[in-house]
Short mmCIF file of C-alpha atoms in Angstrom, two decimals:
data_model
loop_
_atom_site.label_atom_id
_atom_site.label_comp_id
_atom_site.label_asym_id
_atom_site.label_seq_id
_atom_site.Cartn_x
_atom_site.Cartn_y
_atom_site.Cartn_z
CA MET A 277 28.91 12.25 -0.99
CA ILE A 278 25.50 10.57 -0.84
CA ARG A 279 25.67 6.92 -1.86
CA VAL A 280 22.66 5.94 -4.03
CA LEU A 281 21.31 2.58 -5.24
CA VAL A 282 18.84 2.68 -8.17
CA VAL A 283 16.22 -0.11 -8.32
CA ASP A 284 13.96 -0.43 -11.38
CA ASP A 285 13.08 -3.39 -13.59
CA HIS A 286 13.22 -1.36 -16.83
CA PRO A 287 16.85 -1.11 -18.01
CA VAL A 288 16.27 2.06 -20.05
CA VAL A 289 14.61 3.87 -17.15
CA ARG A 290 17.25 2.62 -14.74
CA GLY A 291 20.06 3.71 -17.05
CA GLY A 292 18.59 7.18 -17.43
CA LEU A 293 18.27 7.61 -13.67
CA VAL A 294 21.80 6.36 -13.07
CA GLY A 295 23.22 8.75 -15.70
CA TRP A 296 21.43 11.80 -14.31
CA LEU A 297 22.19 11.11 -10.66
CA ALA A 298 25.82 10.24 -11.32
CA ALA A 299 26.25 13.65 -12.99
CA GLN A 300 25.48 15.39 -9.70
CA GLU A 301 28.62 16.39 -7.81
CA ASP A 302 27.32 15.28 -4.41
CA LEU A 303 25.69 12.00 -5.49
CA ASP A 304 27.53 8.73 -5.99
CA VAL A 305 25.54 5.95 -7.69
CA VAL A 306 27.15 2.88 -6.11
CA GLY A 307 24.96 0.29 -7.84
CA GLU A 308 21.71 -0.67 -9.50
CA ALA A 309 19.21 -3.53 -9.29
CA GLY A 310 16.36 -4.88 -11.41
CA ASP A 311 14.07 -6.21 -8.67
CA GLY A 312 13.53 -6.32 -4.92
CA LEU A 313 15.61 -9.43 -4.29
CA GLU A 314 18.60 -7.99 -6.10
CA ALA A 315 18.10 -4.72 -4.21
CA LEU A 316 18.40 -6.51 -0.85
CA ALA A 317 21.65 -8.14 -1.92
CA GLN A 318 23.04 -4.87 -3.25
CA VAL A 319 22.18 -2.95 -0.08
CA ALA A 320 23.95 -5.57 2.03
CA ALA A 321 27.02 -5.43 -0.22
CA LEU A 322 27.22 -1.70 -0.98
CA SER A 323 25.70 0.09 2.07
CA PRO A 324 24.01 2.96 0.19
CA ASP A 325 22.58 5.97 2.01
CA VAL A 326 19.49 6.18 -0.22
CA VAL A 327 17.70 3.55 -2.31
CA LEU A 328 15.59 4.81 -5.21
CA MET A 329 12.92 2.09 -5.42
CA ASP A 330 10.32 1.21 -8.05
CA LEU A 331 7.19 -0.60 -6.80
CA ARG A 332 6.03 -3.07 -9.46
CA MET A 333 8.88 -5.48 -10.18
CA PRO A 334 9.32 -9.23 -10.80
CA ARG A 335 10.45 -11.74 -8.13
CA MET A 336 10.00 -9.27 -5.26
CA ASP A 337 7.99 -6.05 -5.40
CA GLY A 338 9.11 -2.73 -3.96
CA VAL A 339 6.90 -2.77 -0.87
CA THR A 340 8.17 -6.18 0.26
CA ALA A 341 11.75 -5.02 -0.33
CA ILE A 342 11.10 -1.83 1.67
CA GLU A 343 9.74 -3.86 4.60
CA ARG A 344 12.80 -6.10 4.62
CA LEU A 345 15.20 -3.19 4.29
CA ALA A 346 13.51 -1.38 7.17
CA ALA A 347 14.02 -4.45 9.35
CA ALA A 348 17.58 -5.34 8.29
CA HIS A 349 19.01 -1.91 7.39
CA PRO A 350 16.99 0.75 9.26
CA ALA A 351 19.55 3.50 8.54
CA VAL A 352 19.05 3.21 4.78
CA ARG A 353 16.50 5.67 3.38
CA VAL A 354 14.14 4.41 0.69
CA LEU A 355 12.66 6.84 -1.81
CA VAL A 356 9.89 5.36 -3.95
CA LEU A 357 9.89 6.40 -7.60
CA THR A 358 6.95 4.94 -9.51
CA THR A 359 4.21 5.62 -12.03
CA TYR A 360 1.54 4.38 -9.58
CA ASP A 361 -0.26 6.87 -7.32
CA THR A 362 -3.23 4.86 -6.07
CA ASP A 363 -4.17 5.18 -2.40
CA ALA A 364 -3.35 1.52 -1.79
CA ASP A 365 0.15 1.80 -3.30
CA ILE A 366 0.95 4.98 -1.39
CA VAL A 367 -0.26 3.72 1.98
CA ARG A 368 1.48 0.34 1.61
CA ALA A 369 4.80 1.93 0.70
CA VAL A 370 4.72 4.54 3.46
CA ALA A 371 3.57 1.97 6.03
CA ALA A 372 6.41 -0.34 4.95
CA GLY A 373 8.93 2.36 5.81
CA ALA A 374 9.50 4.49 2.71
CA THR A 375 11.00 7.91 3.46
CA GLY A 376 9.42 9.46 0.40
CA TYR A 377 7.17 8.81 -2.60
CA LEU A 378 7.73 10.44 -5.97
CA LEU A 379 6.14 9.89 -9.38
CA LYS A 380 8.19 9.24 -12.51
CA ASP A 381 6.94 12.43 -14.14
CA ALA A 382 8.92 14.45 -11.58
CA PRO A 383 11.52 16.82 -13.13
CA LEU A 384 15.06 15.42 -12.81
CA PRO A 385 16.36 18.35 -10.70
CA GLN A 386 13.49 17.72 -8.27
CA LEU A 387 14.47 14.06 -8.12
CA ALA A 388 18.06 14.92 -7.19
CA ASP A 389 16.83 17.31 -4.49
CA ALA A 390 14.52 14.57 -3.18
CA VAL A 391 17.46 12.16 -2.87
CA ARG A 392 19.37 14.77 -0.87
CA ALA A 393 16.35 15.41 1.37
CA ALA A 394 15.84 11.68 1.91
CA ALA A 395 19.49 11.32 2.90
CA ARG A 396 18.85 13.96 5.57
CA GLY A 397 15.94 11.89 6.84
CA GLU A 398 13.28 14.25 5.53
CA THR A 399 9.96 13.00 4.19
CA VAL A 400 9.56 13.75 0.50
CA LEU A 401 6.15 13.44 -1.17
CA ALA A 402 5.05 14.37 -4.67
CA PRO A 403 2.21 16.96 -4.43
CA PRO A 404 -0.48 14.53 -5.72
CA VAL A 405 0.70 11.91 -3.24
CA ALA A 406 0.66 14.37 -0.34
CA ALA A 407 -2.86 15.44 -1.31
CA ARG A 408 -4.08 11.84 -1.29
CA LEU A 409 -2.59 11.16 2.13
CA VAL A 410 -4.09 14.33 3.58
CA SER A 411 -7.54 13.48 2.19
CA GLN A 412 -7.31 10.03 3.73
CA LEU A 413 -6.37 11.46 7.13
CA ARG A 414 -9.26 13.92 6.96
CA ALA A 415 -11.80 11.29 5.93
CA PRO A 416 -14.20 10.37 8.74
CA THR A 417 -13.40 7.13 10.50
CA VAL A 418 -15.99 4.47 9.71
CA GLU A 419 -16.90 2.07 12.48
CA ALA A 420 -16.11 -1.53 11.56
CA PRO A 421 -18.78 -4.25 11.81
CA THR A 422 -18.63 -6.33 14.97
CA ALA A 423 -17.83 -10.04 14.97
CA ARG A 424 -21.52 -10.88 15.56
CA GLU A 425 -22.64 -8.62 12.71
CA LEU A 426 -20.19 -10.35 10.39
CA GLU A 427 -21.49 -13.75 11.52
CA VAL A 428 -24.98 -12.64 10.52
CA LEU A 429 -23.71 -11.30 7.20
CA ALA A 430 -21.84 -14.55 6.56
CA GLY A 431 -25.17 -16.32 6.91
CA VAL A 432 -26.64 -13.97 4.31
CA ALA A 433 -23.71 -14.77 2.01
CA ARG A 434 -24.58 -18.46 2.32
CA GLY A 435 -28.15 -17.74 1.23
CA LEU A 436 -29.81 -18.23 4.63
CA THR A 437 -32.99 -16.42 5.60
CA ASN A 438 -33.15 -14.24 8.70
CA ALA A 439 -35.00 -17.00 10.52
CA GLU A 440 -32.36 -19.60 9.57
CA ILE A 441 -29.55 -17.28 10.66
CA GLY A 442 -31.31 -16.70 13.96
CA ARG A 443 -31.67 -20.44 14.62
CA GLU A 444 -28.04 -21.07 13.74
CA LEU A 445 -26.74 -18.28 16.00
CA PHE A 446 -29.38 -18.81 18.74
CA ILE A 447 -30.77 -15.29 18.44
CA GLY A 448 -34.19 -13.95 17.52
CA GLU A 449 -35.16 -12.97 14.01
CA ALA A 450 -35.64 -9.35 15.13
CA THR A 451 -32.07 -9.33 16.45
CA VAL A 452 -30.83 -10.61 13.09
CA LYS A 453 -32.61 -7.73 11.37
CA THR A 454 -31.04 -5.25 13.83
CA HIS A 455 -27.56 -6.60 13.14
CA LEU A 456 -28.15 -6.38 9.40
CA LEU A 457 -29.36 -2.78 9.61
CA ARG A 458 -26.24 -1.85 11.56
CA VAL A 459 -24.02 -3.59 8.98
CA PHE A 460 -25.81 -1.78 6.16
CA ALA A 461 -25.11 1.57 7.85
CA LYS A 462 -21.46 0.77 8.50
CA LEU A 463 -20.86 -0.44 4.94
CA GLY A 464 -22.85 2.36 3.35
CA VAL A 465 -25.30 0.04 1.56
CA ASP A 466 -29.04 -0.53 1.62
CA ASP A 467 -29.56 -4.17 0.67
CA ARG A 468 -28.30 -7.65 1.53
CA THR A 469 -26.61 -8.41 -1.79
CA ARG A 470 -24.63 -5.18 -1.82
CA ALA A 471 -23.64 -5.67 1.83
CA VAL A 472 -22.09 -9.05 1.03
CA MET A 473 -20.30 -7.67 -2.04
CA VAL A 474 -18.78 -4.75 -0.13
CA ALA A 475 -17.78 -6.98 2.79
CA VAL A 476 -15.95 -9.33 0.41
CA GLU A 477 -14.29 -6.40 -1.39
CA ARG A 478 -12.99 -5.06 1.94
CA GLY A 479 -11.77 -8.46 3.07
CA LEU A 480 -14.33 -8.70 5.89
CA LEU A 481 -15.80 -11.91 4.41
CA PRO A 482 -14.08 -14.58 2.31
CA GLY A 483 -14.80 -14.56 -1.40
CA PRO A 484 -17.08 -17.16 -3.04
CA GLY A 485 -14.18 -19.44 -3.96
CA ALA A 486 -12.36 -19.18 -0.62
CA ARG A 487 -12.13 -22.06 1.79
#
């Protein structure tokens, strides 16, 4: 028997999953939880083989719970079941240690098969999720801006001119322009304002309200 814990903050969804999985002869639903914190406690108490984990939940989200489970209970397999299929959600969950990633529109028989596969240690990915991961892996690697280039761009973000940036960093104005051109190329932009916006969006520079 495969011992399963179901984690979802919506009682109706959770109840439906529990009912379907419990009807399978080889699956034993040993417990359920409504958020990540409760999931951690239930795993410690019940020792499931597979945890079916939602991502967006109160108190503690699925990714944080997956990270903690991977550290404290590495033998437990976590299968994400969510409505979210954005690149960021997928990458965060897989990087945290999820064995698989399914979407909630998956047919119930497929879900049961995925639980069995996860228990065997196999990676289970919904087709759209697999396609996103493959496209990310095939995407060309973009060179990151250097520390000096980001210093120059930080000066731009503060409203300094090239000459002022050069004086502050003890470099020539022509060198400032060279650094900016390289940053533009790496960020895929063609002007100073857009360069700052993209750098902030990617977390390379602090936002306007950051300290």
